[in-house]
């Protein structure tokens, strides 16, 4: 099965122009340059033509967000698409590996930003309609003078090992045979390490000691940041929380390798390389 071997949604090449994007004259001028490109998205889907990302000369809605300016000086914008036909979703595009990494990363940015705007048209403080500002990096409520900023949700994801074994679990909604590293949203007031230890204990009953940062990944479903960690277990007696996981268990290295390679005799498998879990598991094997 051919698929990309690279961690997806990384390598966004655009200059986000954070110091200029509140300048309305600059923004209007950029919008009217002949080289400016518009991405149209519906949810996490966009237009693909002959395997290439299709961009347009104008926005598809009254509000569009600035993604940034590329190395040639061309502006990139995104707006919500009206049509839902002939579109491809970000996950399928990452698995297919046909688009350049840089364009997948730009699409991830667009999807997360547009998703936030679609759900924050009204002030969370007073309920009045808000207006887009700073080319999409702020919404302002004129009624109560509150500013609202696009959110990113940090998620810890951790490969836990105990001697030669690795802890992997599965959720019942996942495809048959798929096991992965444990993960969960961070909560207010937590450090990354505290969130990781809490999640692993809640889901599996395992206590984690030392934790090392491995890698991170924007995950546009809809707007997470996956914080990839490797942790050392202090215990090995698993108690699964059935509300969170269908099952969890320890896997020996050879078995994990065959799950990554998709040669496991019982058909068990691990996530594809587009996801950070794949790389965390591989890092543990190495
Ligand atoms: Zn308000």
Coordinates of C-alpha atoms and ligand atoms in Angstrom, one line a residue:
X1 CA 0.0 0.0 0.0
X2 CA 1.7 3.2 -1.1
X3 CA 1.5 6.1 1.3
X4 CA 3.6 9.0 2.5
X5 CA 6.2 8.1 5.2
X6 CA 6.4 11.7 6.5
X7 CA 4.7 13.2 9.5
X8 CA 1.9 15.3 8.0
X9 CA 1.0 19.0 8.4
X10 CA 4.5 20.2 9.3
X11 CA 6.6 22.6 7.2
X12 CA 4.4 25.6 6.6
X13 CA 6.5 27.9 4.5
X14 CA 4.4 31.1 4.8
X15 CA 5.4 34.3 6.5
X16 CA 2.3 35.0 8.6
X17 CA 3.1 38.7 8.6
X18 CA 1.9 39.2 12.2
X19 CA 3.3 42.8 12.3
X20 CA 1.5 43.9 9.1
X21 CA -1.8 42.0 9.1
X22 CA -3.6 44.6 11.3
X23 CA -2.8 47.3 8.6
X24 CA -6.0 47.5 6.5
X25 CA -4.3 49.3 3.6
X26 CA -1.5 46.7 3.4
X27 CA -4.1 43.9 3.6
X28 CA -6.3 45.4 0.9
X29 CA -3.3 45.9 -1.4
X30 CA -2.2 42.3 -0.9
X31 CA -5.8 41.0 -1.6
X32 CA -5.8 42.8 -5.0
X33 CA -2.4 41.6 -6.2
X34 CA -2.7 39.4 -9.4
X35 CA -0.6 36.7 -7.8
X36 CA -2.7 36.3 -4.7
X37 CA -4.1 32.8 -4.2
X38 CA -7.2 31.8 -2.5
X39 CA -7.9 28.3 -0.9
X40 CA -11.6 27.4 -0.6
X41 CA -12.4 24.8 2.1
X42 CA -15.5 23.0 3.3
X43 CA -14.8 21.6 6.7
X44 CA -11.5 19.7 6.3
X45 CA -12.0 19.3 2.6
X46 CA -10.6 21.3 -0.3
X47 CA -10.5 21.3 -4.1
X48 CA -8.0 19.0 -5.8
X49 CA -7.6 19.0 -9.6
X50 CA -5.4 16.4 -11.3
X51 CA -3.7 15.7 -8.0
X52 CA -2.8 19.3 -7.4
X53 CA -4.2 21.8 -4.9
X54 CA -6.6 24.1 -6.7
X55 CA -6.4 27.8 -5.8
X56 CA -8.7 30.6 -6.9
X57 CA -8.4 34.3 -7.8
X58 CA -10.9 35.4 -5.2
X59 CA -12.5 34.5 -1.9
X60 CA -15.6 32.2 -1.8
X61 CA -17.2 34.2 1.1
X62 CA -17.3 37.8 2.4
X63 CA -14.9 36.9 5.2
X64 CA -11.5 35.5 4.2
X65 CA -8.4 34.9 6.4
X66 CA -4.8 35.6 5.6
X67 CA -2.6 32.5 5.8
X68 CA 0.6 34.4 4.9
X69 CA 2.9 35.4 2.1
X70 CA 5.1 32.9 0.3
X71 CA 8.8 33.2 -0.8
X72 CA 7.7 34.8 -4.1
X73 CA 5.7 37.5 -2.3
X74 CA 2.3 36.1 -3.2
X75 CA -0.4 36.3 -0.5
X76 CA -2.4 33.2 0.5
X77 CA -5.9 33.5 1.8
X78 CA -8.6 31.0 2.8
X79 CA -12.4 31.2 2.8
X80 CA -15.2 28.7 3.4
X81 CA -16.3 26.9 0.2
X82 CA -20.0 26.9 -0.7
X83 CA -19.9 23.7 -2.7
X84 CA -19.2 20.3 -1.1
X85 CA -18.6 18.3 -4.3
X86 CA -15.3 17.0 -5.7
X87 CA -13.4 17.8 -2.6
X88 CA -10.7 15.8 -0.8
X89 CA -10.2 15.7 3.0
X90 CA -7.0 16.5 4.8
X91 CA -6.5 13.0 6.1
X92 CA -6.9 11.3 2.7
X93 CA -4.6 13.9 1.2
X94 CA -1.9 13.2 3.9
X95 CA -2.2 9.4 3.3
X96 CA -2.1 9.8 -0.4
X97 CA 1.1 11.9 -0.2
X98 CA 0.4 13.6 -3.5
X99 CA 0.6 17.2 -2.3
X100 CA 3.8 18.8 -1.2
X101 CA 4.3 18.8 2.6
X102 CA 4.2 22.6 2.5
X103 CA 0.8 22.7 1.0
X104 CA -0.6 20.1 3.5
X105 CA 0.7 22.4 6.3
X106 CA -0.9 25.5 4.7
X107 CA -4.2 23.6 4.4
X108 CA -4.0 22.5 8.1
X109 CA -3.6 26.2 9.1
X110 CA -6.5 27.2 6.9
X111 CA -8.8 24.4 8.2
X112 CA -8.2 25.2 11.9
X113 CA -8.5 29.0 11.4
X114 CA -11.7 28.8 9.3
X115 CA -13.2 26.3 11.7
X116 CA -12.7 28.7 14.6
X117 CA -14.3 31.6 12.7
X118 CA -17.3 29.5 11.7
X119 CA -18.1 28.9 15.4
X120 CA -17.2 32.2 16.9
X121 CA -19.4 34.7 15.0
X122 CA -20.9 35.8 18.3
X123 CA -19.3 37.2 21.5
X124 CA -18.8 34.6 24.2
X125 CA -19.0 37.4 26.7
X126 CA -22.2 39.2 25.7
X127 CA -23.7 37.3 22.7
X128 CA -23.5 40.1 20.2
X129 CA -22.2 39.5 16.6
X130 CA -18.4 39.9 16.3
X131 CA -16.3 41.2 13.5
X132 CA -13.1 39.8 12.0
X133 CA -9.9 41.8 12.6
X134 CA -6.2 41.4 12.0
X135 CA -6.8 39.4 8.8
X136 CA -8.5 36.7 10.8
X137 CA -6.3 36.5 13.9
X138 CA -8.8 38.3 16.1
X139 CA -12.6 38.8 16.4
X140 CA -13.8 42.0 18.0
X141 CA -17.1 42.6 19.9
X142 CA -18.0 46.3 19.5
X143 CA -20.7 46.0 22.1
X144 CA -18.5 45.0 25.1
X145 CA -15.1 45.8 23.6
X146 CA -13.9 42.2 24.0
X147 CA -11.3 40.6 21.7
X148 CA -11.4 36.9 20.9
X149 CA -8.4 35.0 19.5
X150 CA -8.3 31.8 17.5
X151 CA -7.6 28.8 19.7
X152 CA -5.3 25.9 19.5
X153 CA -6.0 22.9 21.8
X154 CA -2.9 21.2 23.2
X155 CA -3.1 17.4 23.3
X156 CA -0.5 15.2 24.9
X157 CA 0.3 11.9 23.2
X158 CA 2.8 9.6 24.9
X159 CA 4.6 6.3 24.1
X160 CA 5.0 4.6 27.5
X161 CA 7.6 1.9 27.9
X162 CA 8.5 -0.5 30.6
X163 CA 11.8 -2.3 30.1
X164 CA 11.5 -3.9 26.6
X165 CA 7.8 -3.5 26.3
X166 CA 5.5 -0.6 25.1
X167 CA 2.0 0.3 26.3
X168 CA -0.6 0.6 23.5
X169 CA -4.3 0.9 23.7
X170 CA -7.3 1.0 21.4
X171 CA -10.7 2.7 21.3
X172 CA -13.7 0.7 20.1
X173 CA -14.4 3.3 17.3
X174 CA -11.0 2.6 15.7
X175 CA -10.5 0.3 12.7
X176 CA -10.2 -3.4 13.6
X177 CA -6.8 -4.4 15.0
X178 CA -5.5 -0.8 15.4
X179 CA -3.5 0.0 18.5
X180 CA -1.9 3.4 19.3
X181 CA -0.2 5.4 22.0
X182 CA -2.4 7.0 24.7
X183 CA -3.5 10.6 24.3
X184 CA -5.7 13.3 25.8
X185 CA -6.4 17.0 26.0
X186 CA -4.5 19.1 28.4
X187 CA -6.5 20.8 31.1
X188 CA -6.2 24.3 32.5
X189 CA -3.4 24.7 35.1
X190 CA -1.4 21.6 34.0
X191 CA 2.1 21.2 32.8
X192 CA 2.7 19.0 29.8
X193 CA 4.2 16.3 32.1
X194 CA 1.3 16.5 34.6
X195 CA -1.2 16.1 31.8
X196 CA 0.6 13.1 30.4
X197 CA 0.9 11.4 33.8
X198 CA -2.8 12.1 34.5
X199 CA -4.0 10.8 31.1
X200 CA -2.0 7.6 31.2
X201 CA -3.1 6.8 34.8
X202 CA -6.8 7.5 34.0
X203 CA -6.8 5.4 30.9
X204 CA -4.5 2.5 31.9
X205 CA -3.8 2.7 35.7
X206 CA 0.0 3.0 34.8
X207 CA 2.1 5.5 36.7
X208 CA 4.7 7.3 34.6
X209 CA 8.0 8.7 35.8
X210 CA 10.5 10.4 33.6
X211 CA 9.1 12.0 30.4
X212 CA 10.9 13.3 27.4
X213 CA 9.7 15.5 24.6
X214 CA 10.0 13.9 21.2
X215 CA 8.2 16.0 18.5
X216 CA 5.0 18.0 18.0
X217 CA 2.5 18.3 15.2
X218 CA -0.4 20.6 14.2
X219 CA -3.4 18.3 13.9
X220 CA -6.2 20.1 12.1
X221 CA -9.2 18.0 13.4
X222 CA -10.2 20.7 14.1
X223 CA -7.4 22.6 15.8
X224 CA -5.1 20.6 18.0
X225 CA -1.4 20.6 18.7
X226 CA -0.1 17.1 19.3
X227 CA 2.7 17.2 21.9
X228 CA 4.6 13.9 21.4
X229 CA 6.3 12.4 24.4
X230 CA 8.1 9.3 25.5
X231 CA 7.7 8.2 29.1
X232 CA 9.1 5.5 31.4
X233 CA 6.5 3.5 33.3
X234 CA 6.9 3.0 37.1
X235 CA 4.4 0.2 37.2
X236 CA 3.1 -2.5 34.8
X237 CA -0.2 -3.6 36.2
X238 CA -2.8 -2.3 33.7
X239 CA -6.3 -1.2 34.8
X240 CA -8.3 0.0 31.7
X241 CA -10.9 2.7 32.1
X242 CA -13.7 1.3 29.8
X243 CA -15.1 4.8 29.2
X244 CA -11.8 5.8 27.5
X245 CA -10.4 2.6 26.0
X246 CA -11.6 -0.7 24.8
X247 CA -8.4 -2.3 25.8
X248 CA -4.7 -1.6 26.5
X249 CA -1.8 -3.9 26.9
X250 CA 2.0 -4.3 26.8
X251 CA 3.6 -5.2 23.5
X252 CA 7.1 -6.6 23.0
X253 CA 9.4 -4.9 20.5
X254 CA 9.1 -7.5 17.7
X255 CA 5.3 -7.4 17.8
X256 CA 5.3 -3.6 17.7
X257 CA 7.6 -3.7 14.7
X258 CA 5.3 -6.0 12.8
X259 CA 2.4 -3.7 13.6
X260 CA 4.2 -0.8 12.1
X261 CA 5.2 -2.9 9.1
X262 CA 1.7 -4.3 8.8
X263 CA 2.9 -7.9 8.9
X264 CA 1.5 -8.9 12.3
X265 CA 0.1 -12.5 12.2
X266 CA -3.2 -11.5 13.8
X267 CA -3.5 -8.4 11.7
X268 CA -2.9 -6.0 14.5
X269 CA -1.5 -2.6 13.3
X270 CA -0.3 0.8 14.4
X271 CA -1.0 4.3 13.0
X272 CA 0.3 5.4 9.6
X273 CA 3.3 7.7 9.4
X274 CA 1.1 10.8 8.8
X275 CA 0.3 10.6 12.6
X276 CA 2.8 11.4 15.3
X277 CA 1.9 8.2 17.1
X278 CA 3.7 6.2 14.4
X279 CA 6.9 8.2 15.0
X280 CA 6.7 8.0 18.8
X281 CA 6.4 4.2 18.6
X282 CA 9.3 4.0 16.1
X283 CA 11.4 6.2 18.4
X284 CA 10.7 3.8 21.3
X285 CA 11.9 0.9 19.1
X286 CA 15.1 2.6 18.2
Ligands
LIG1 ZN1 -19.3 41.2 23.6

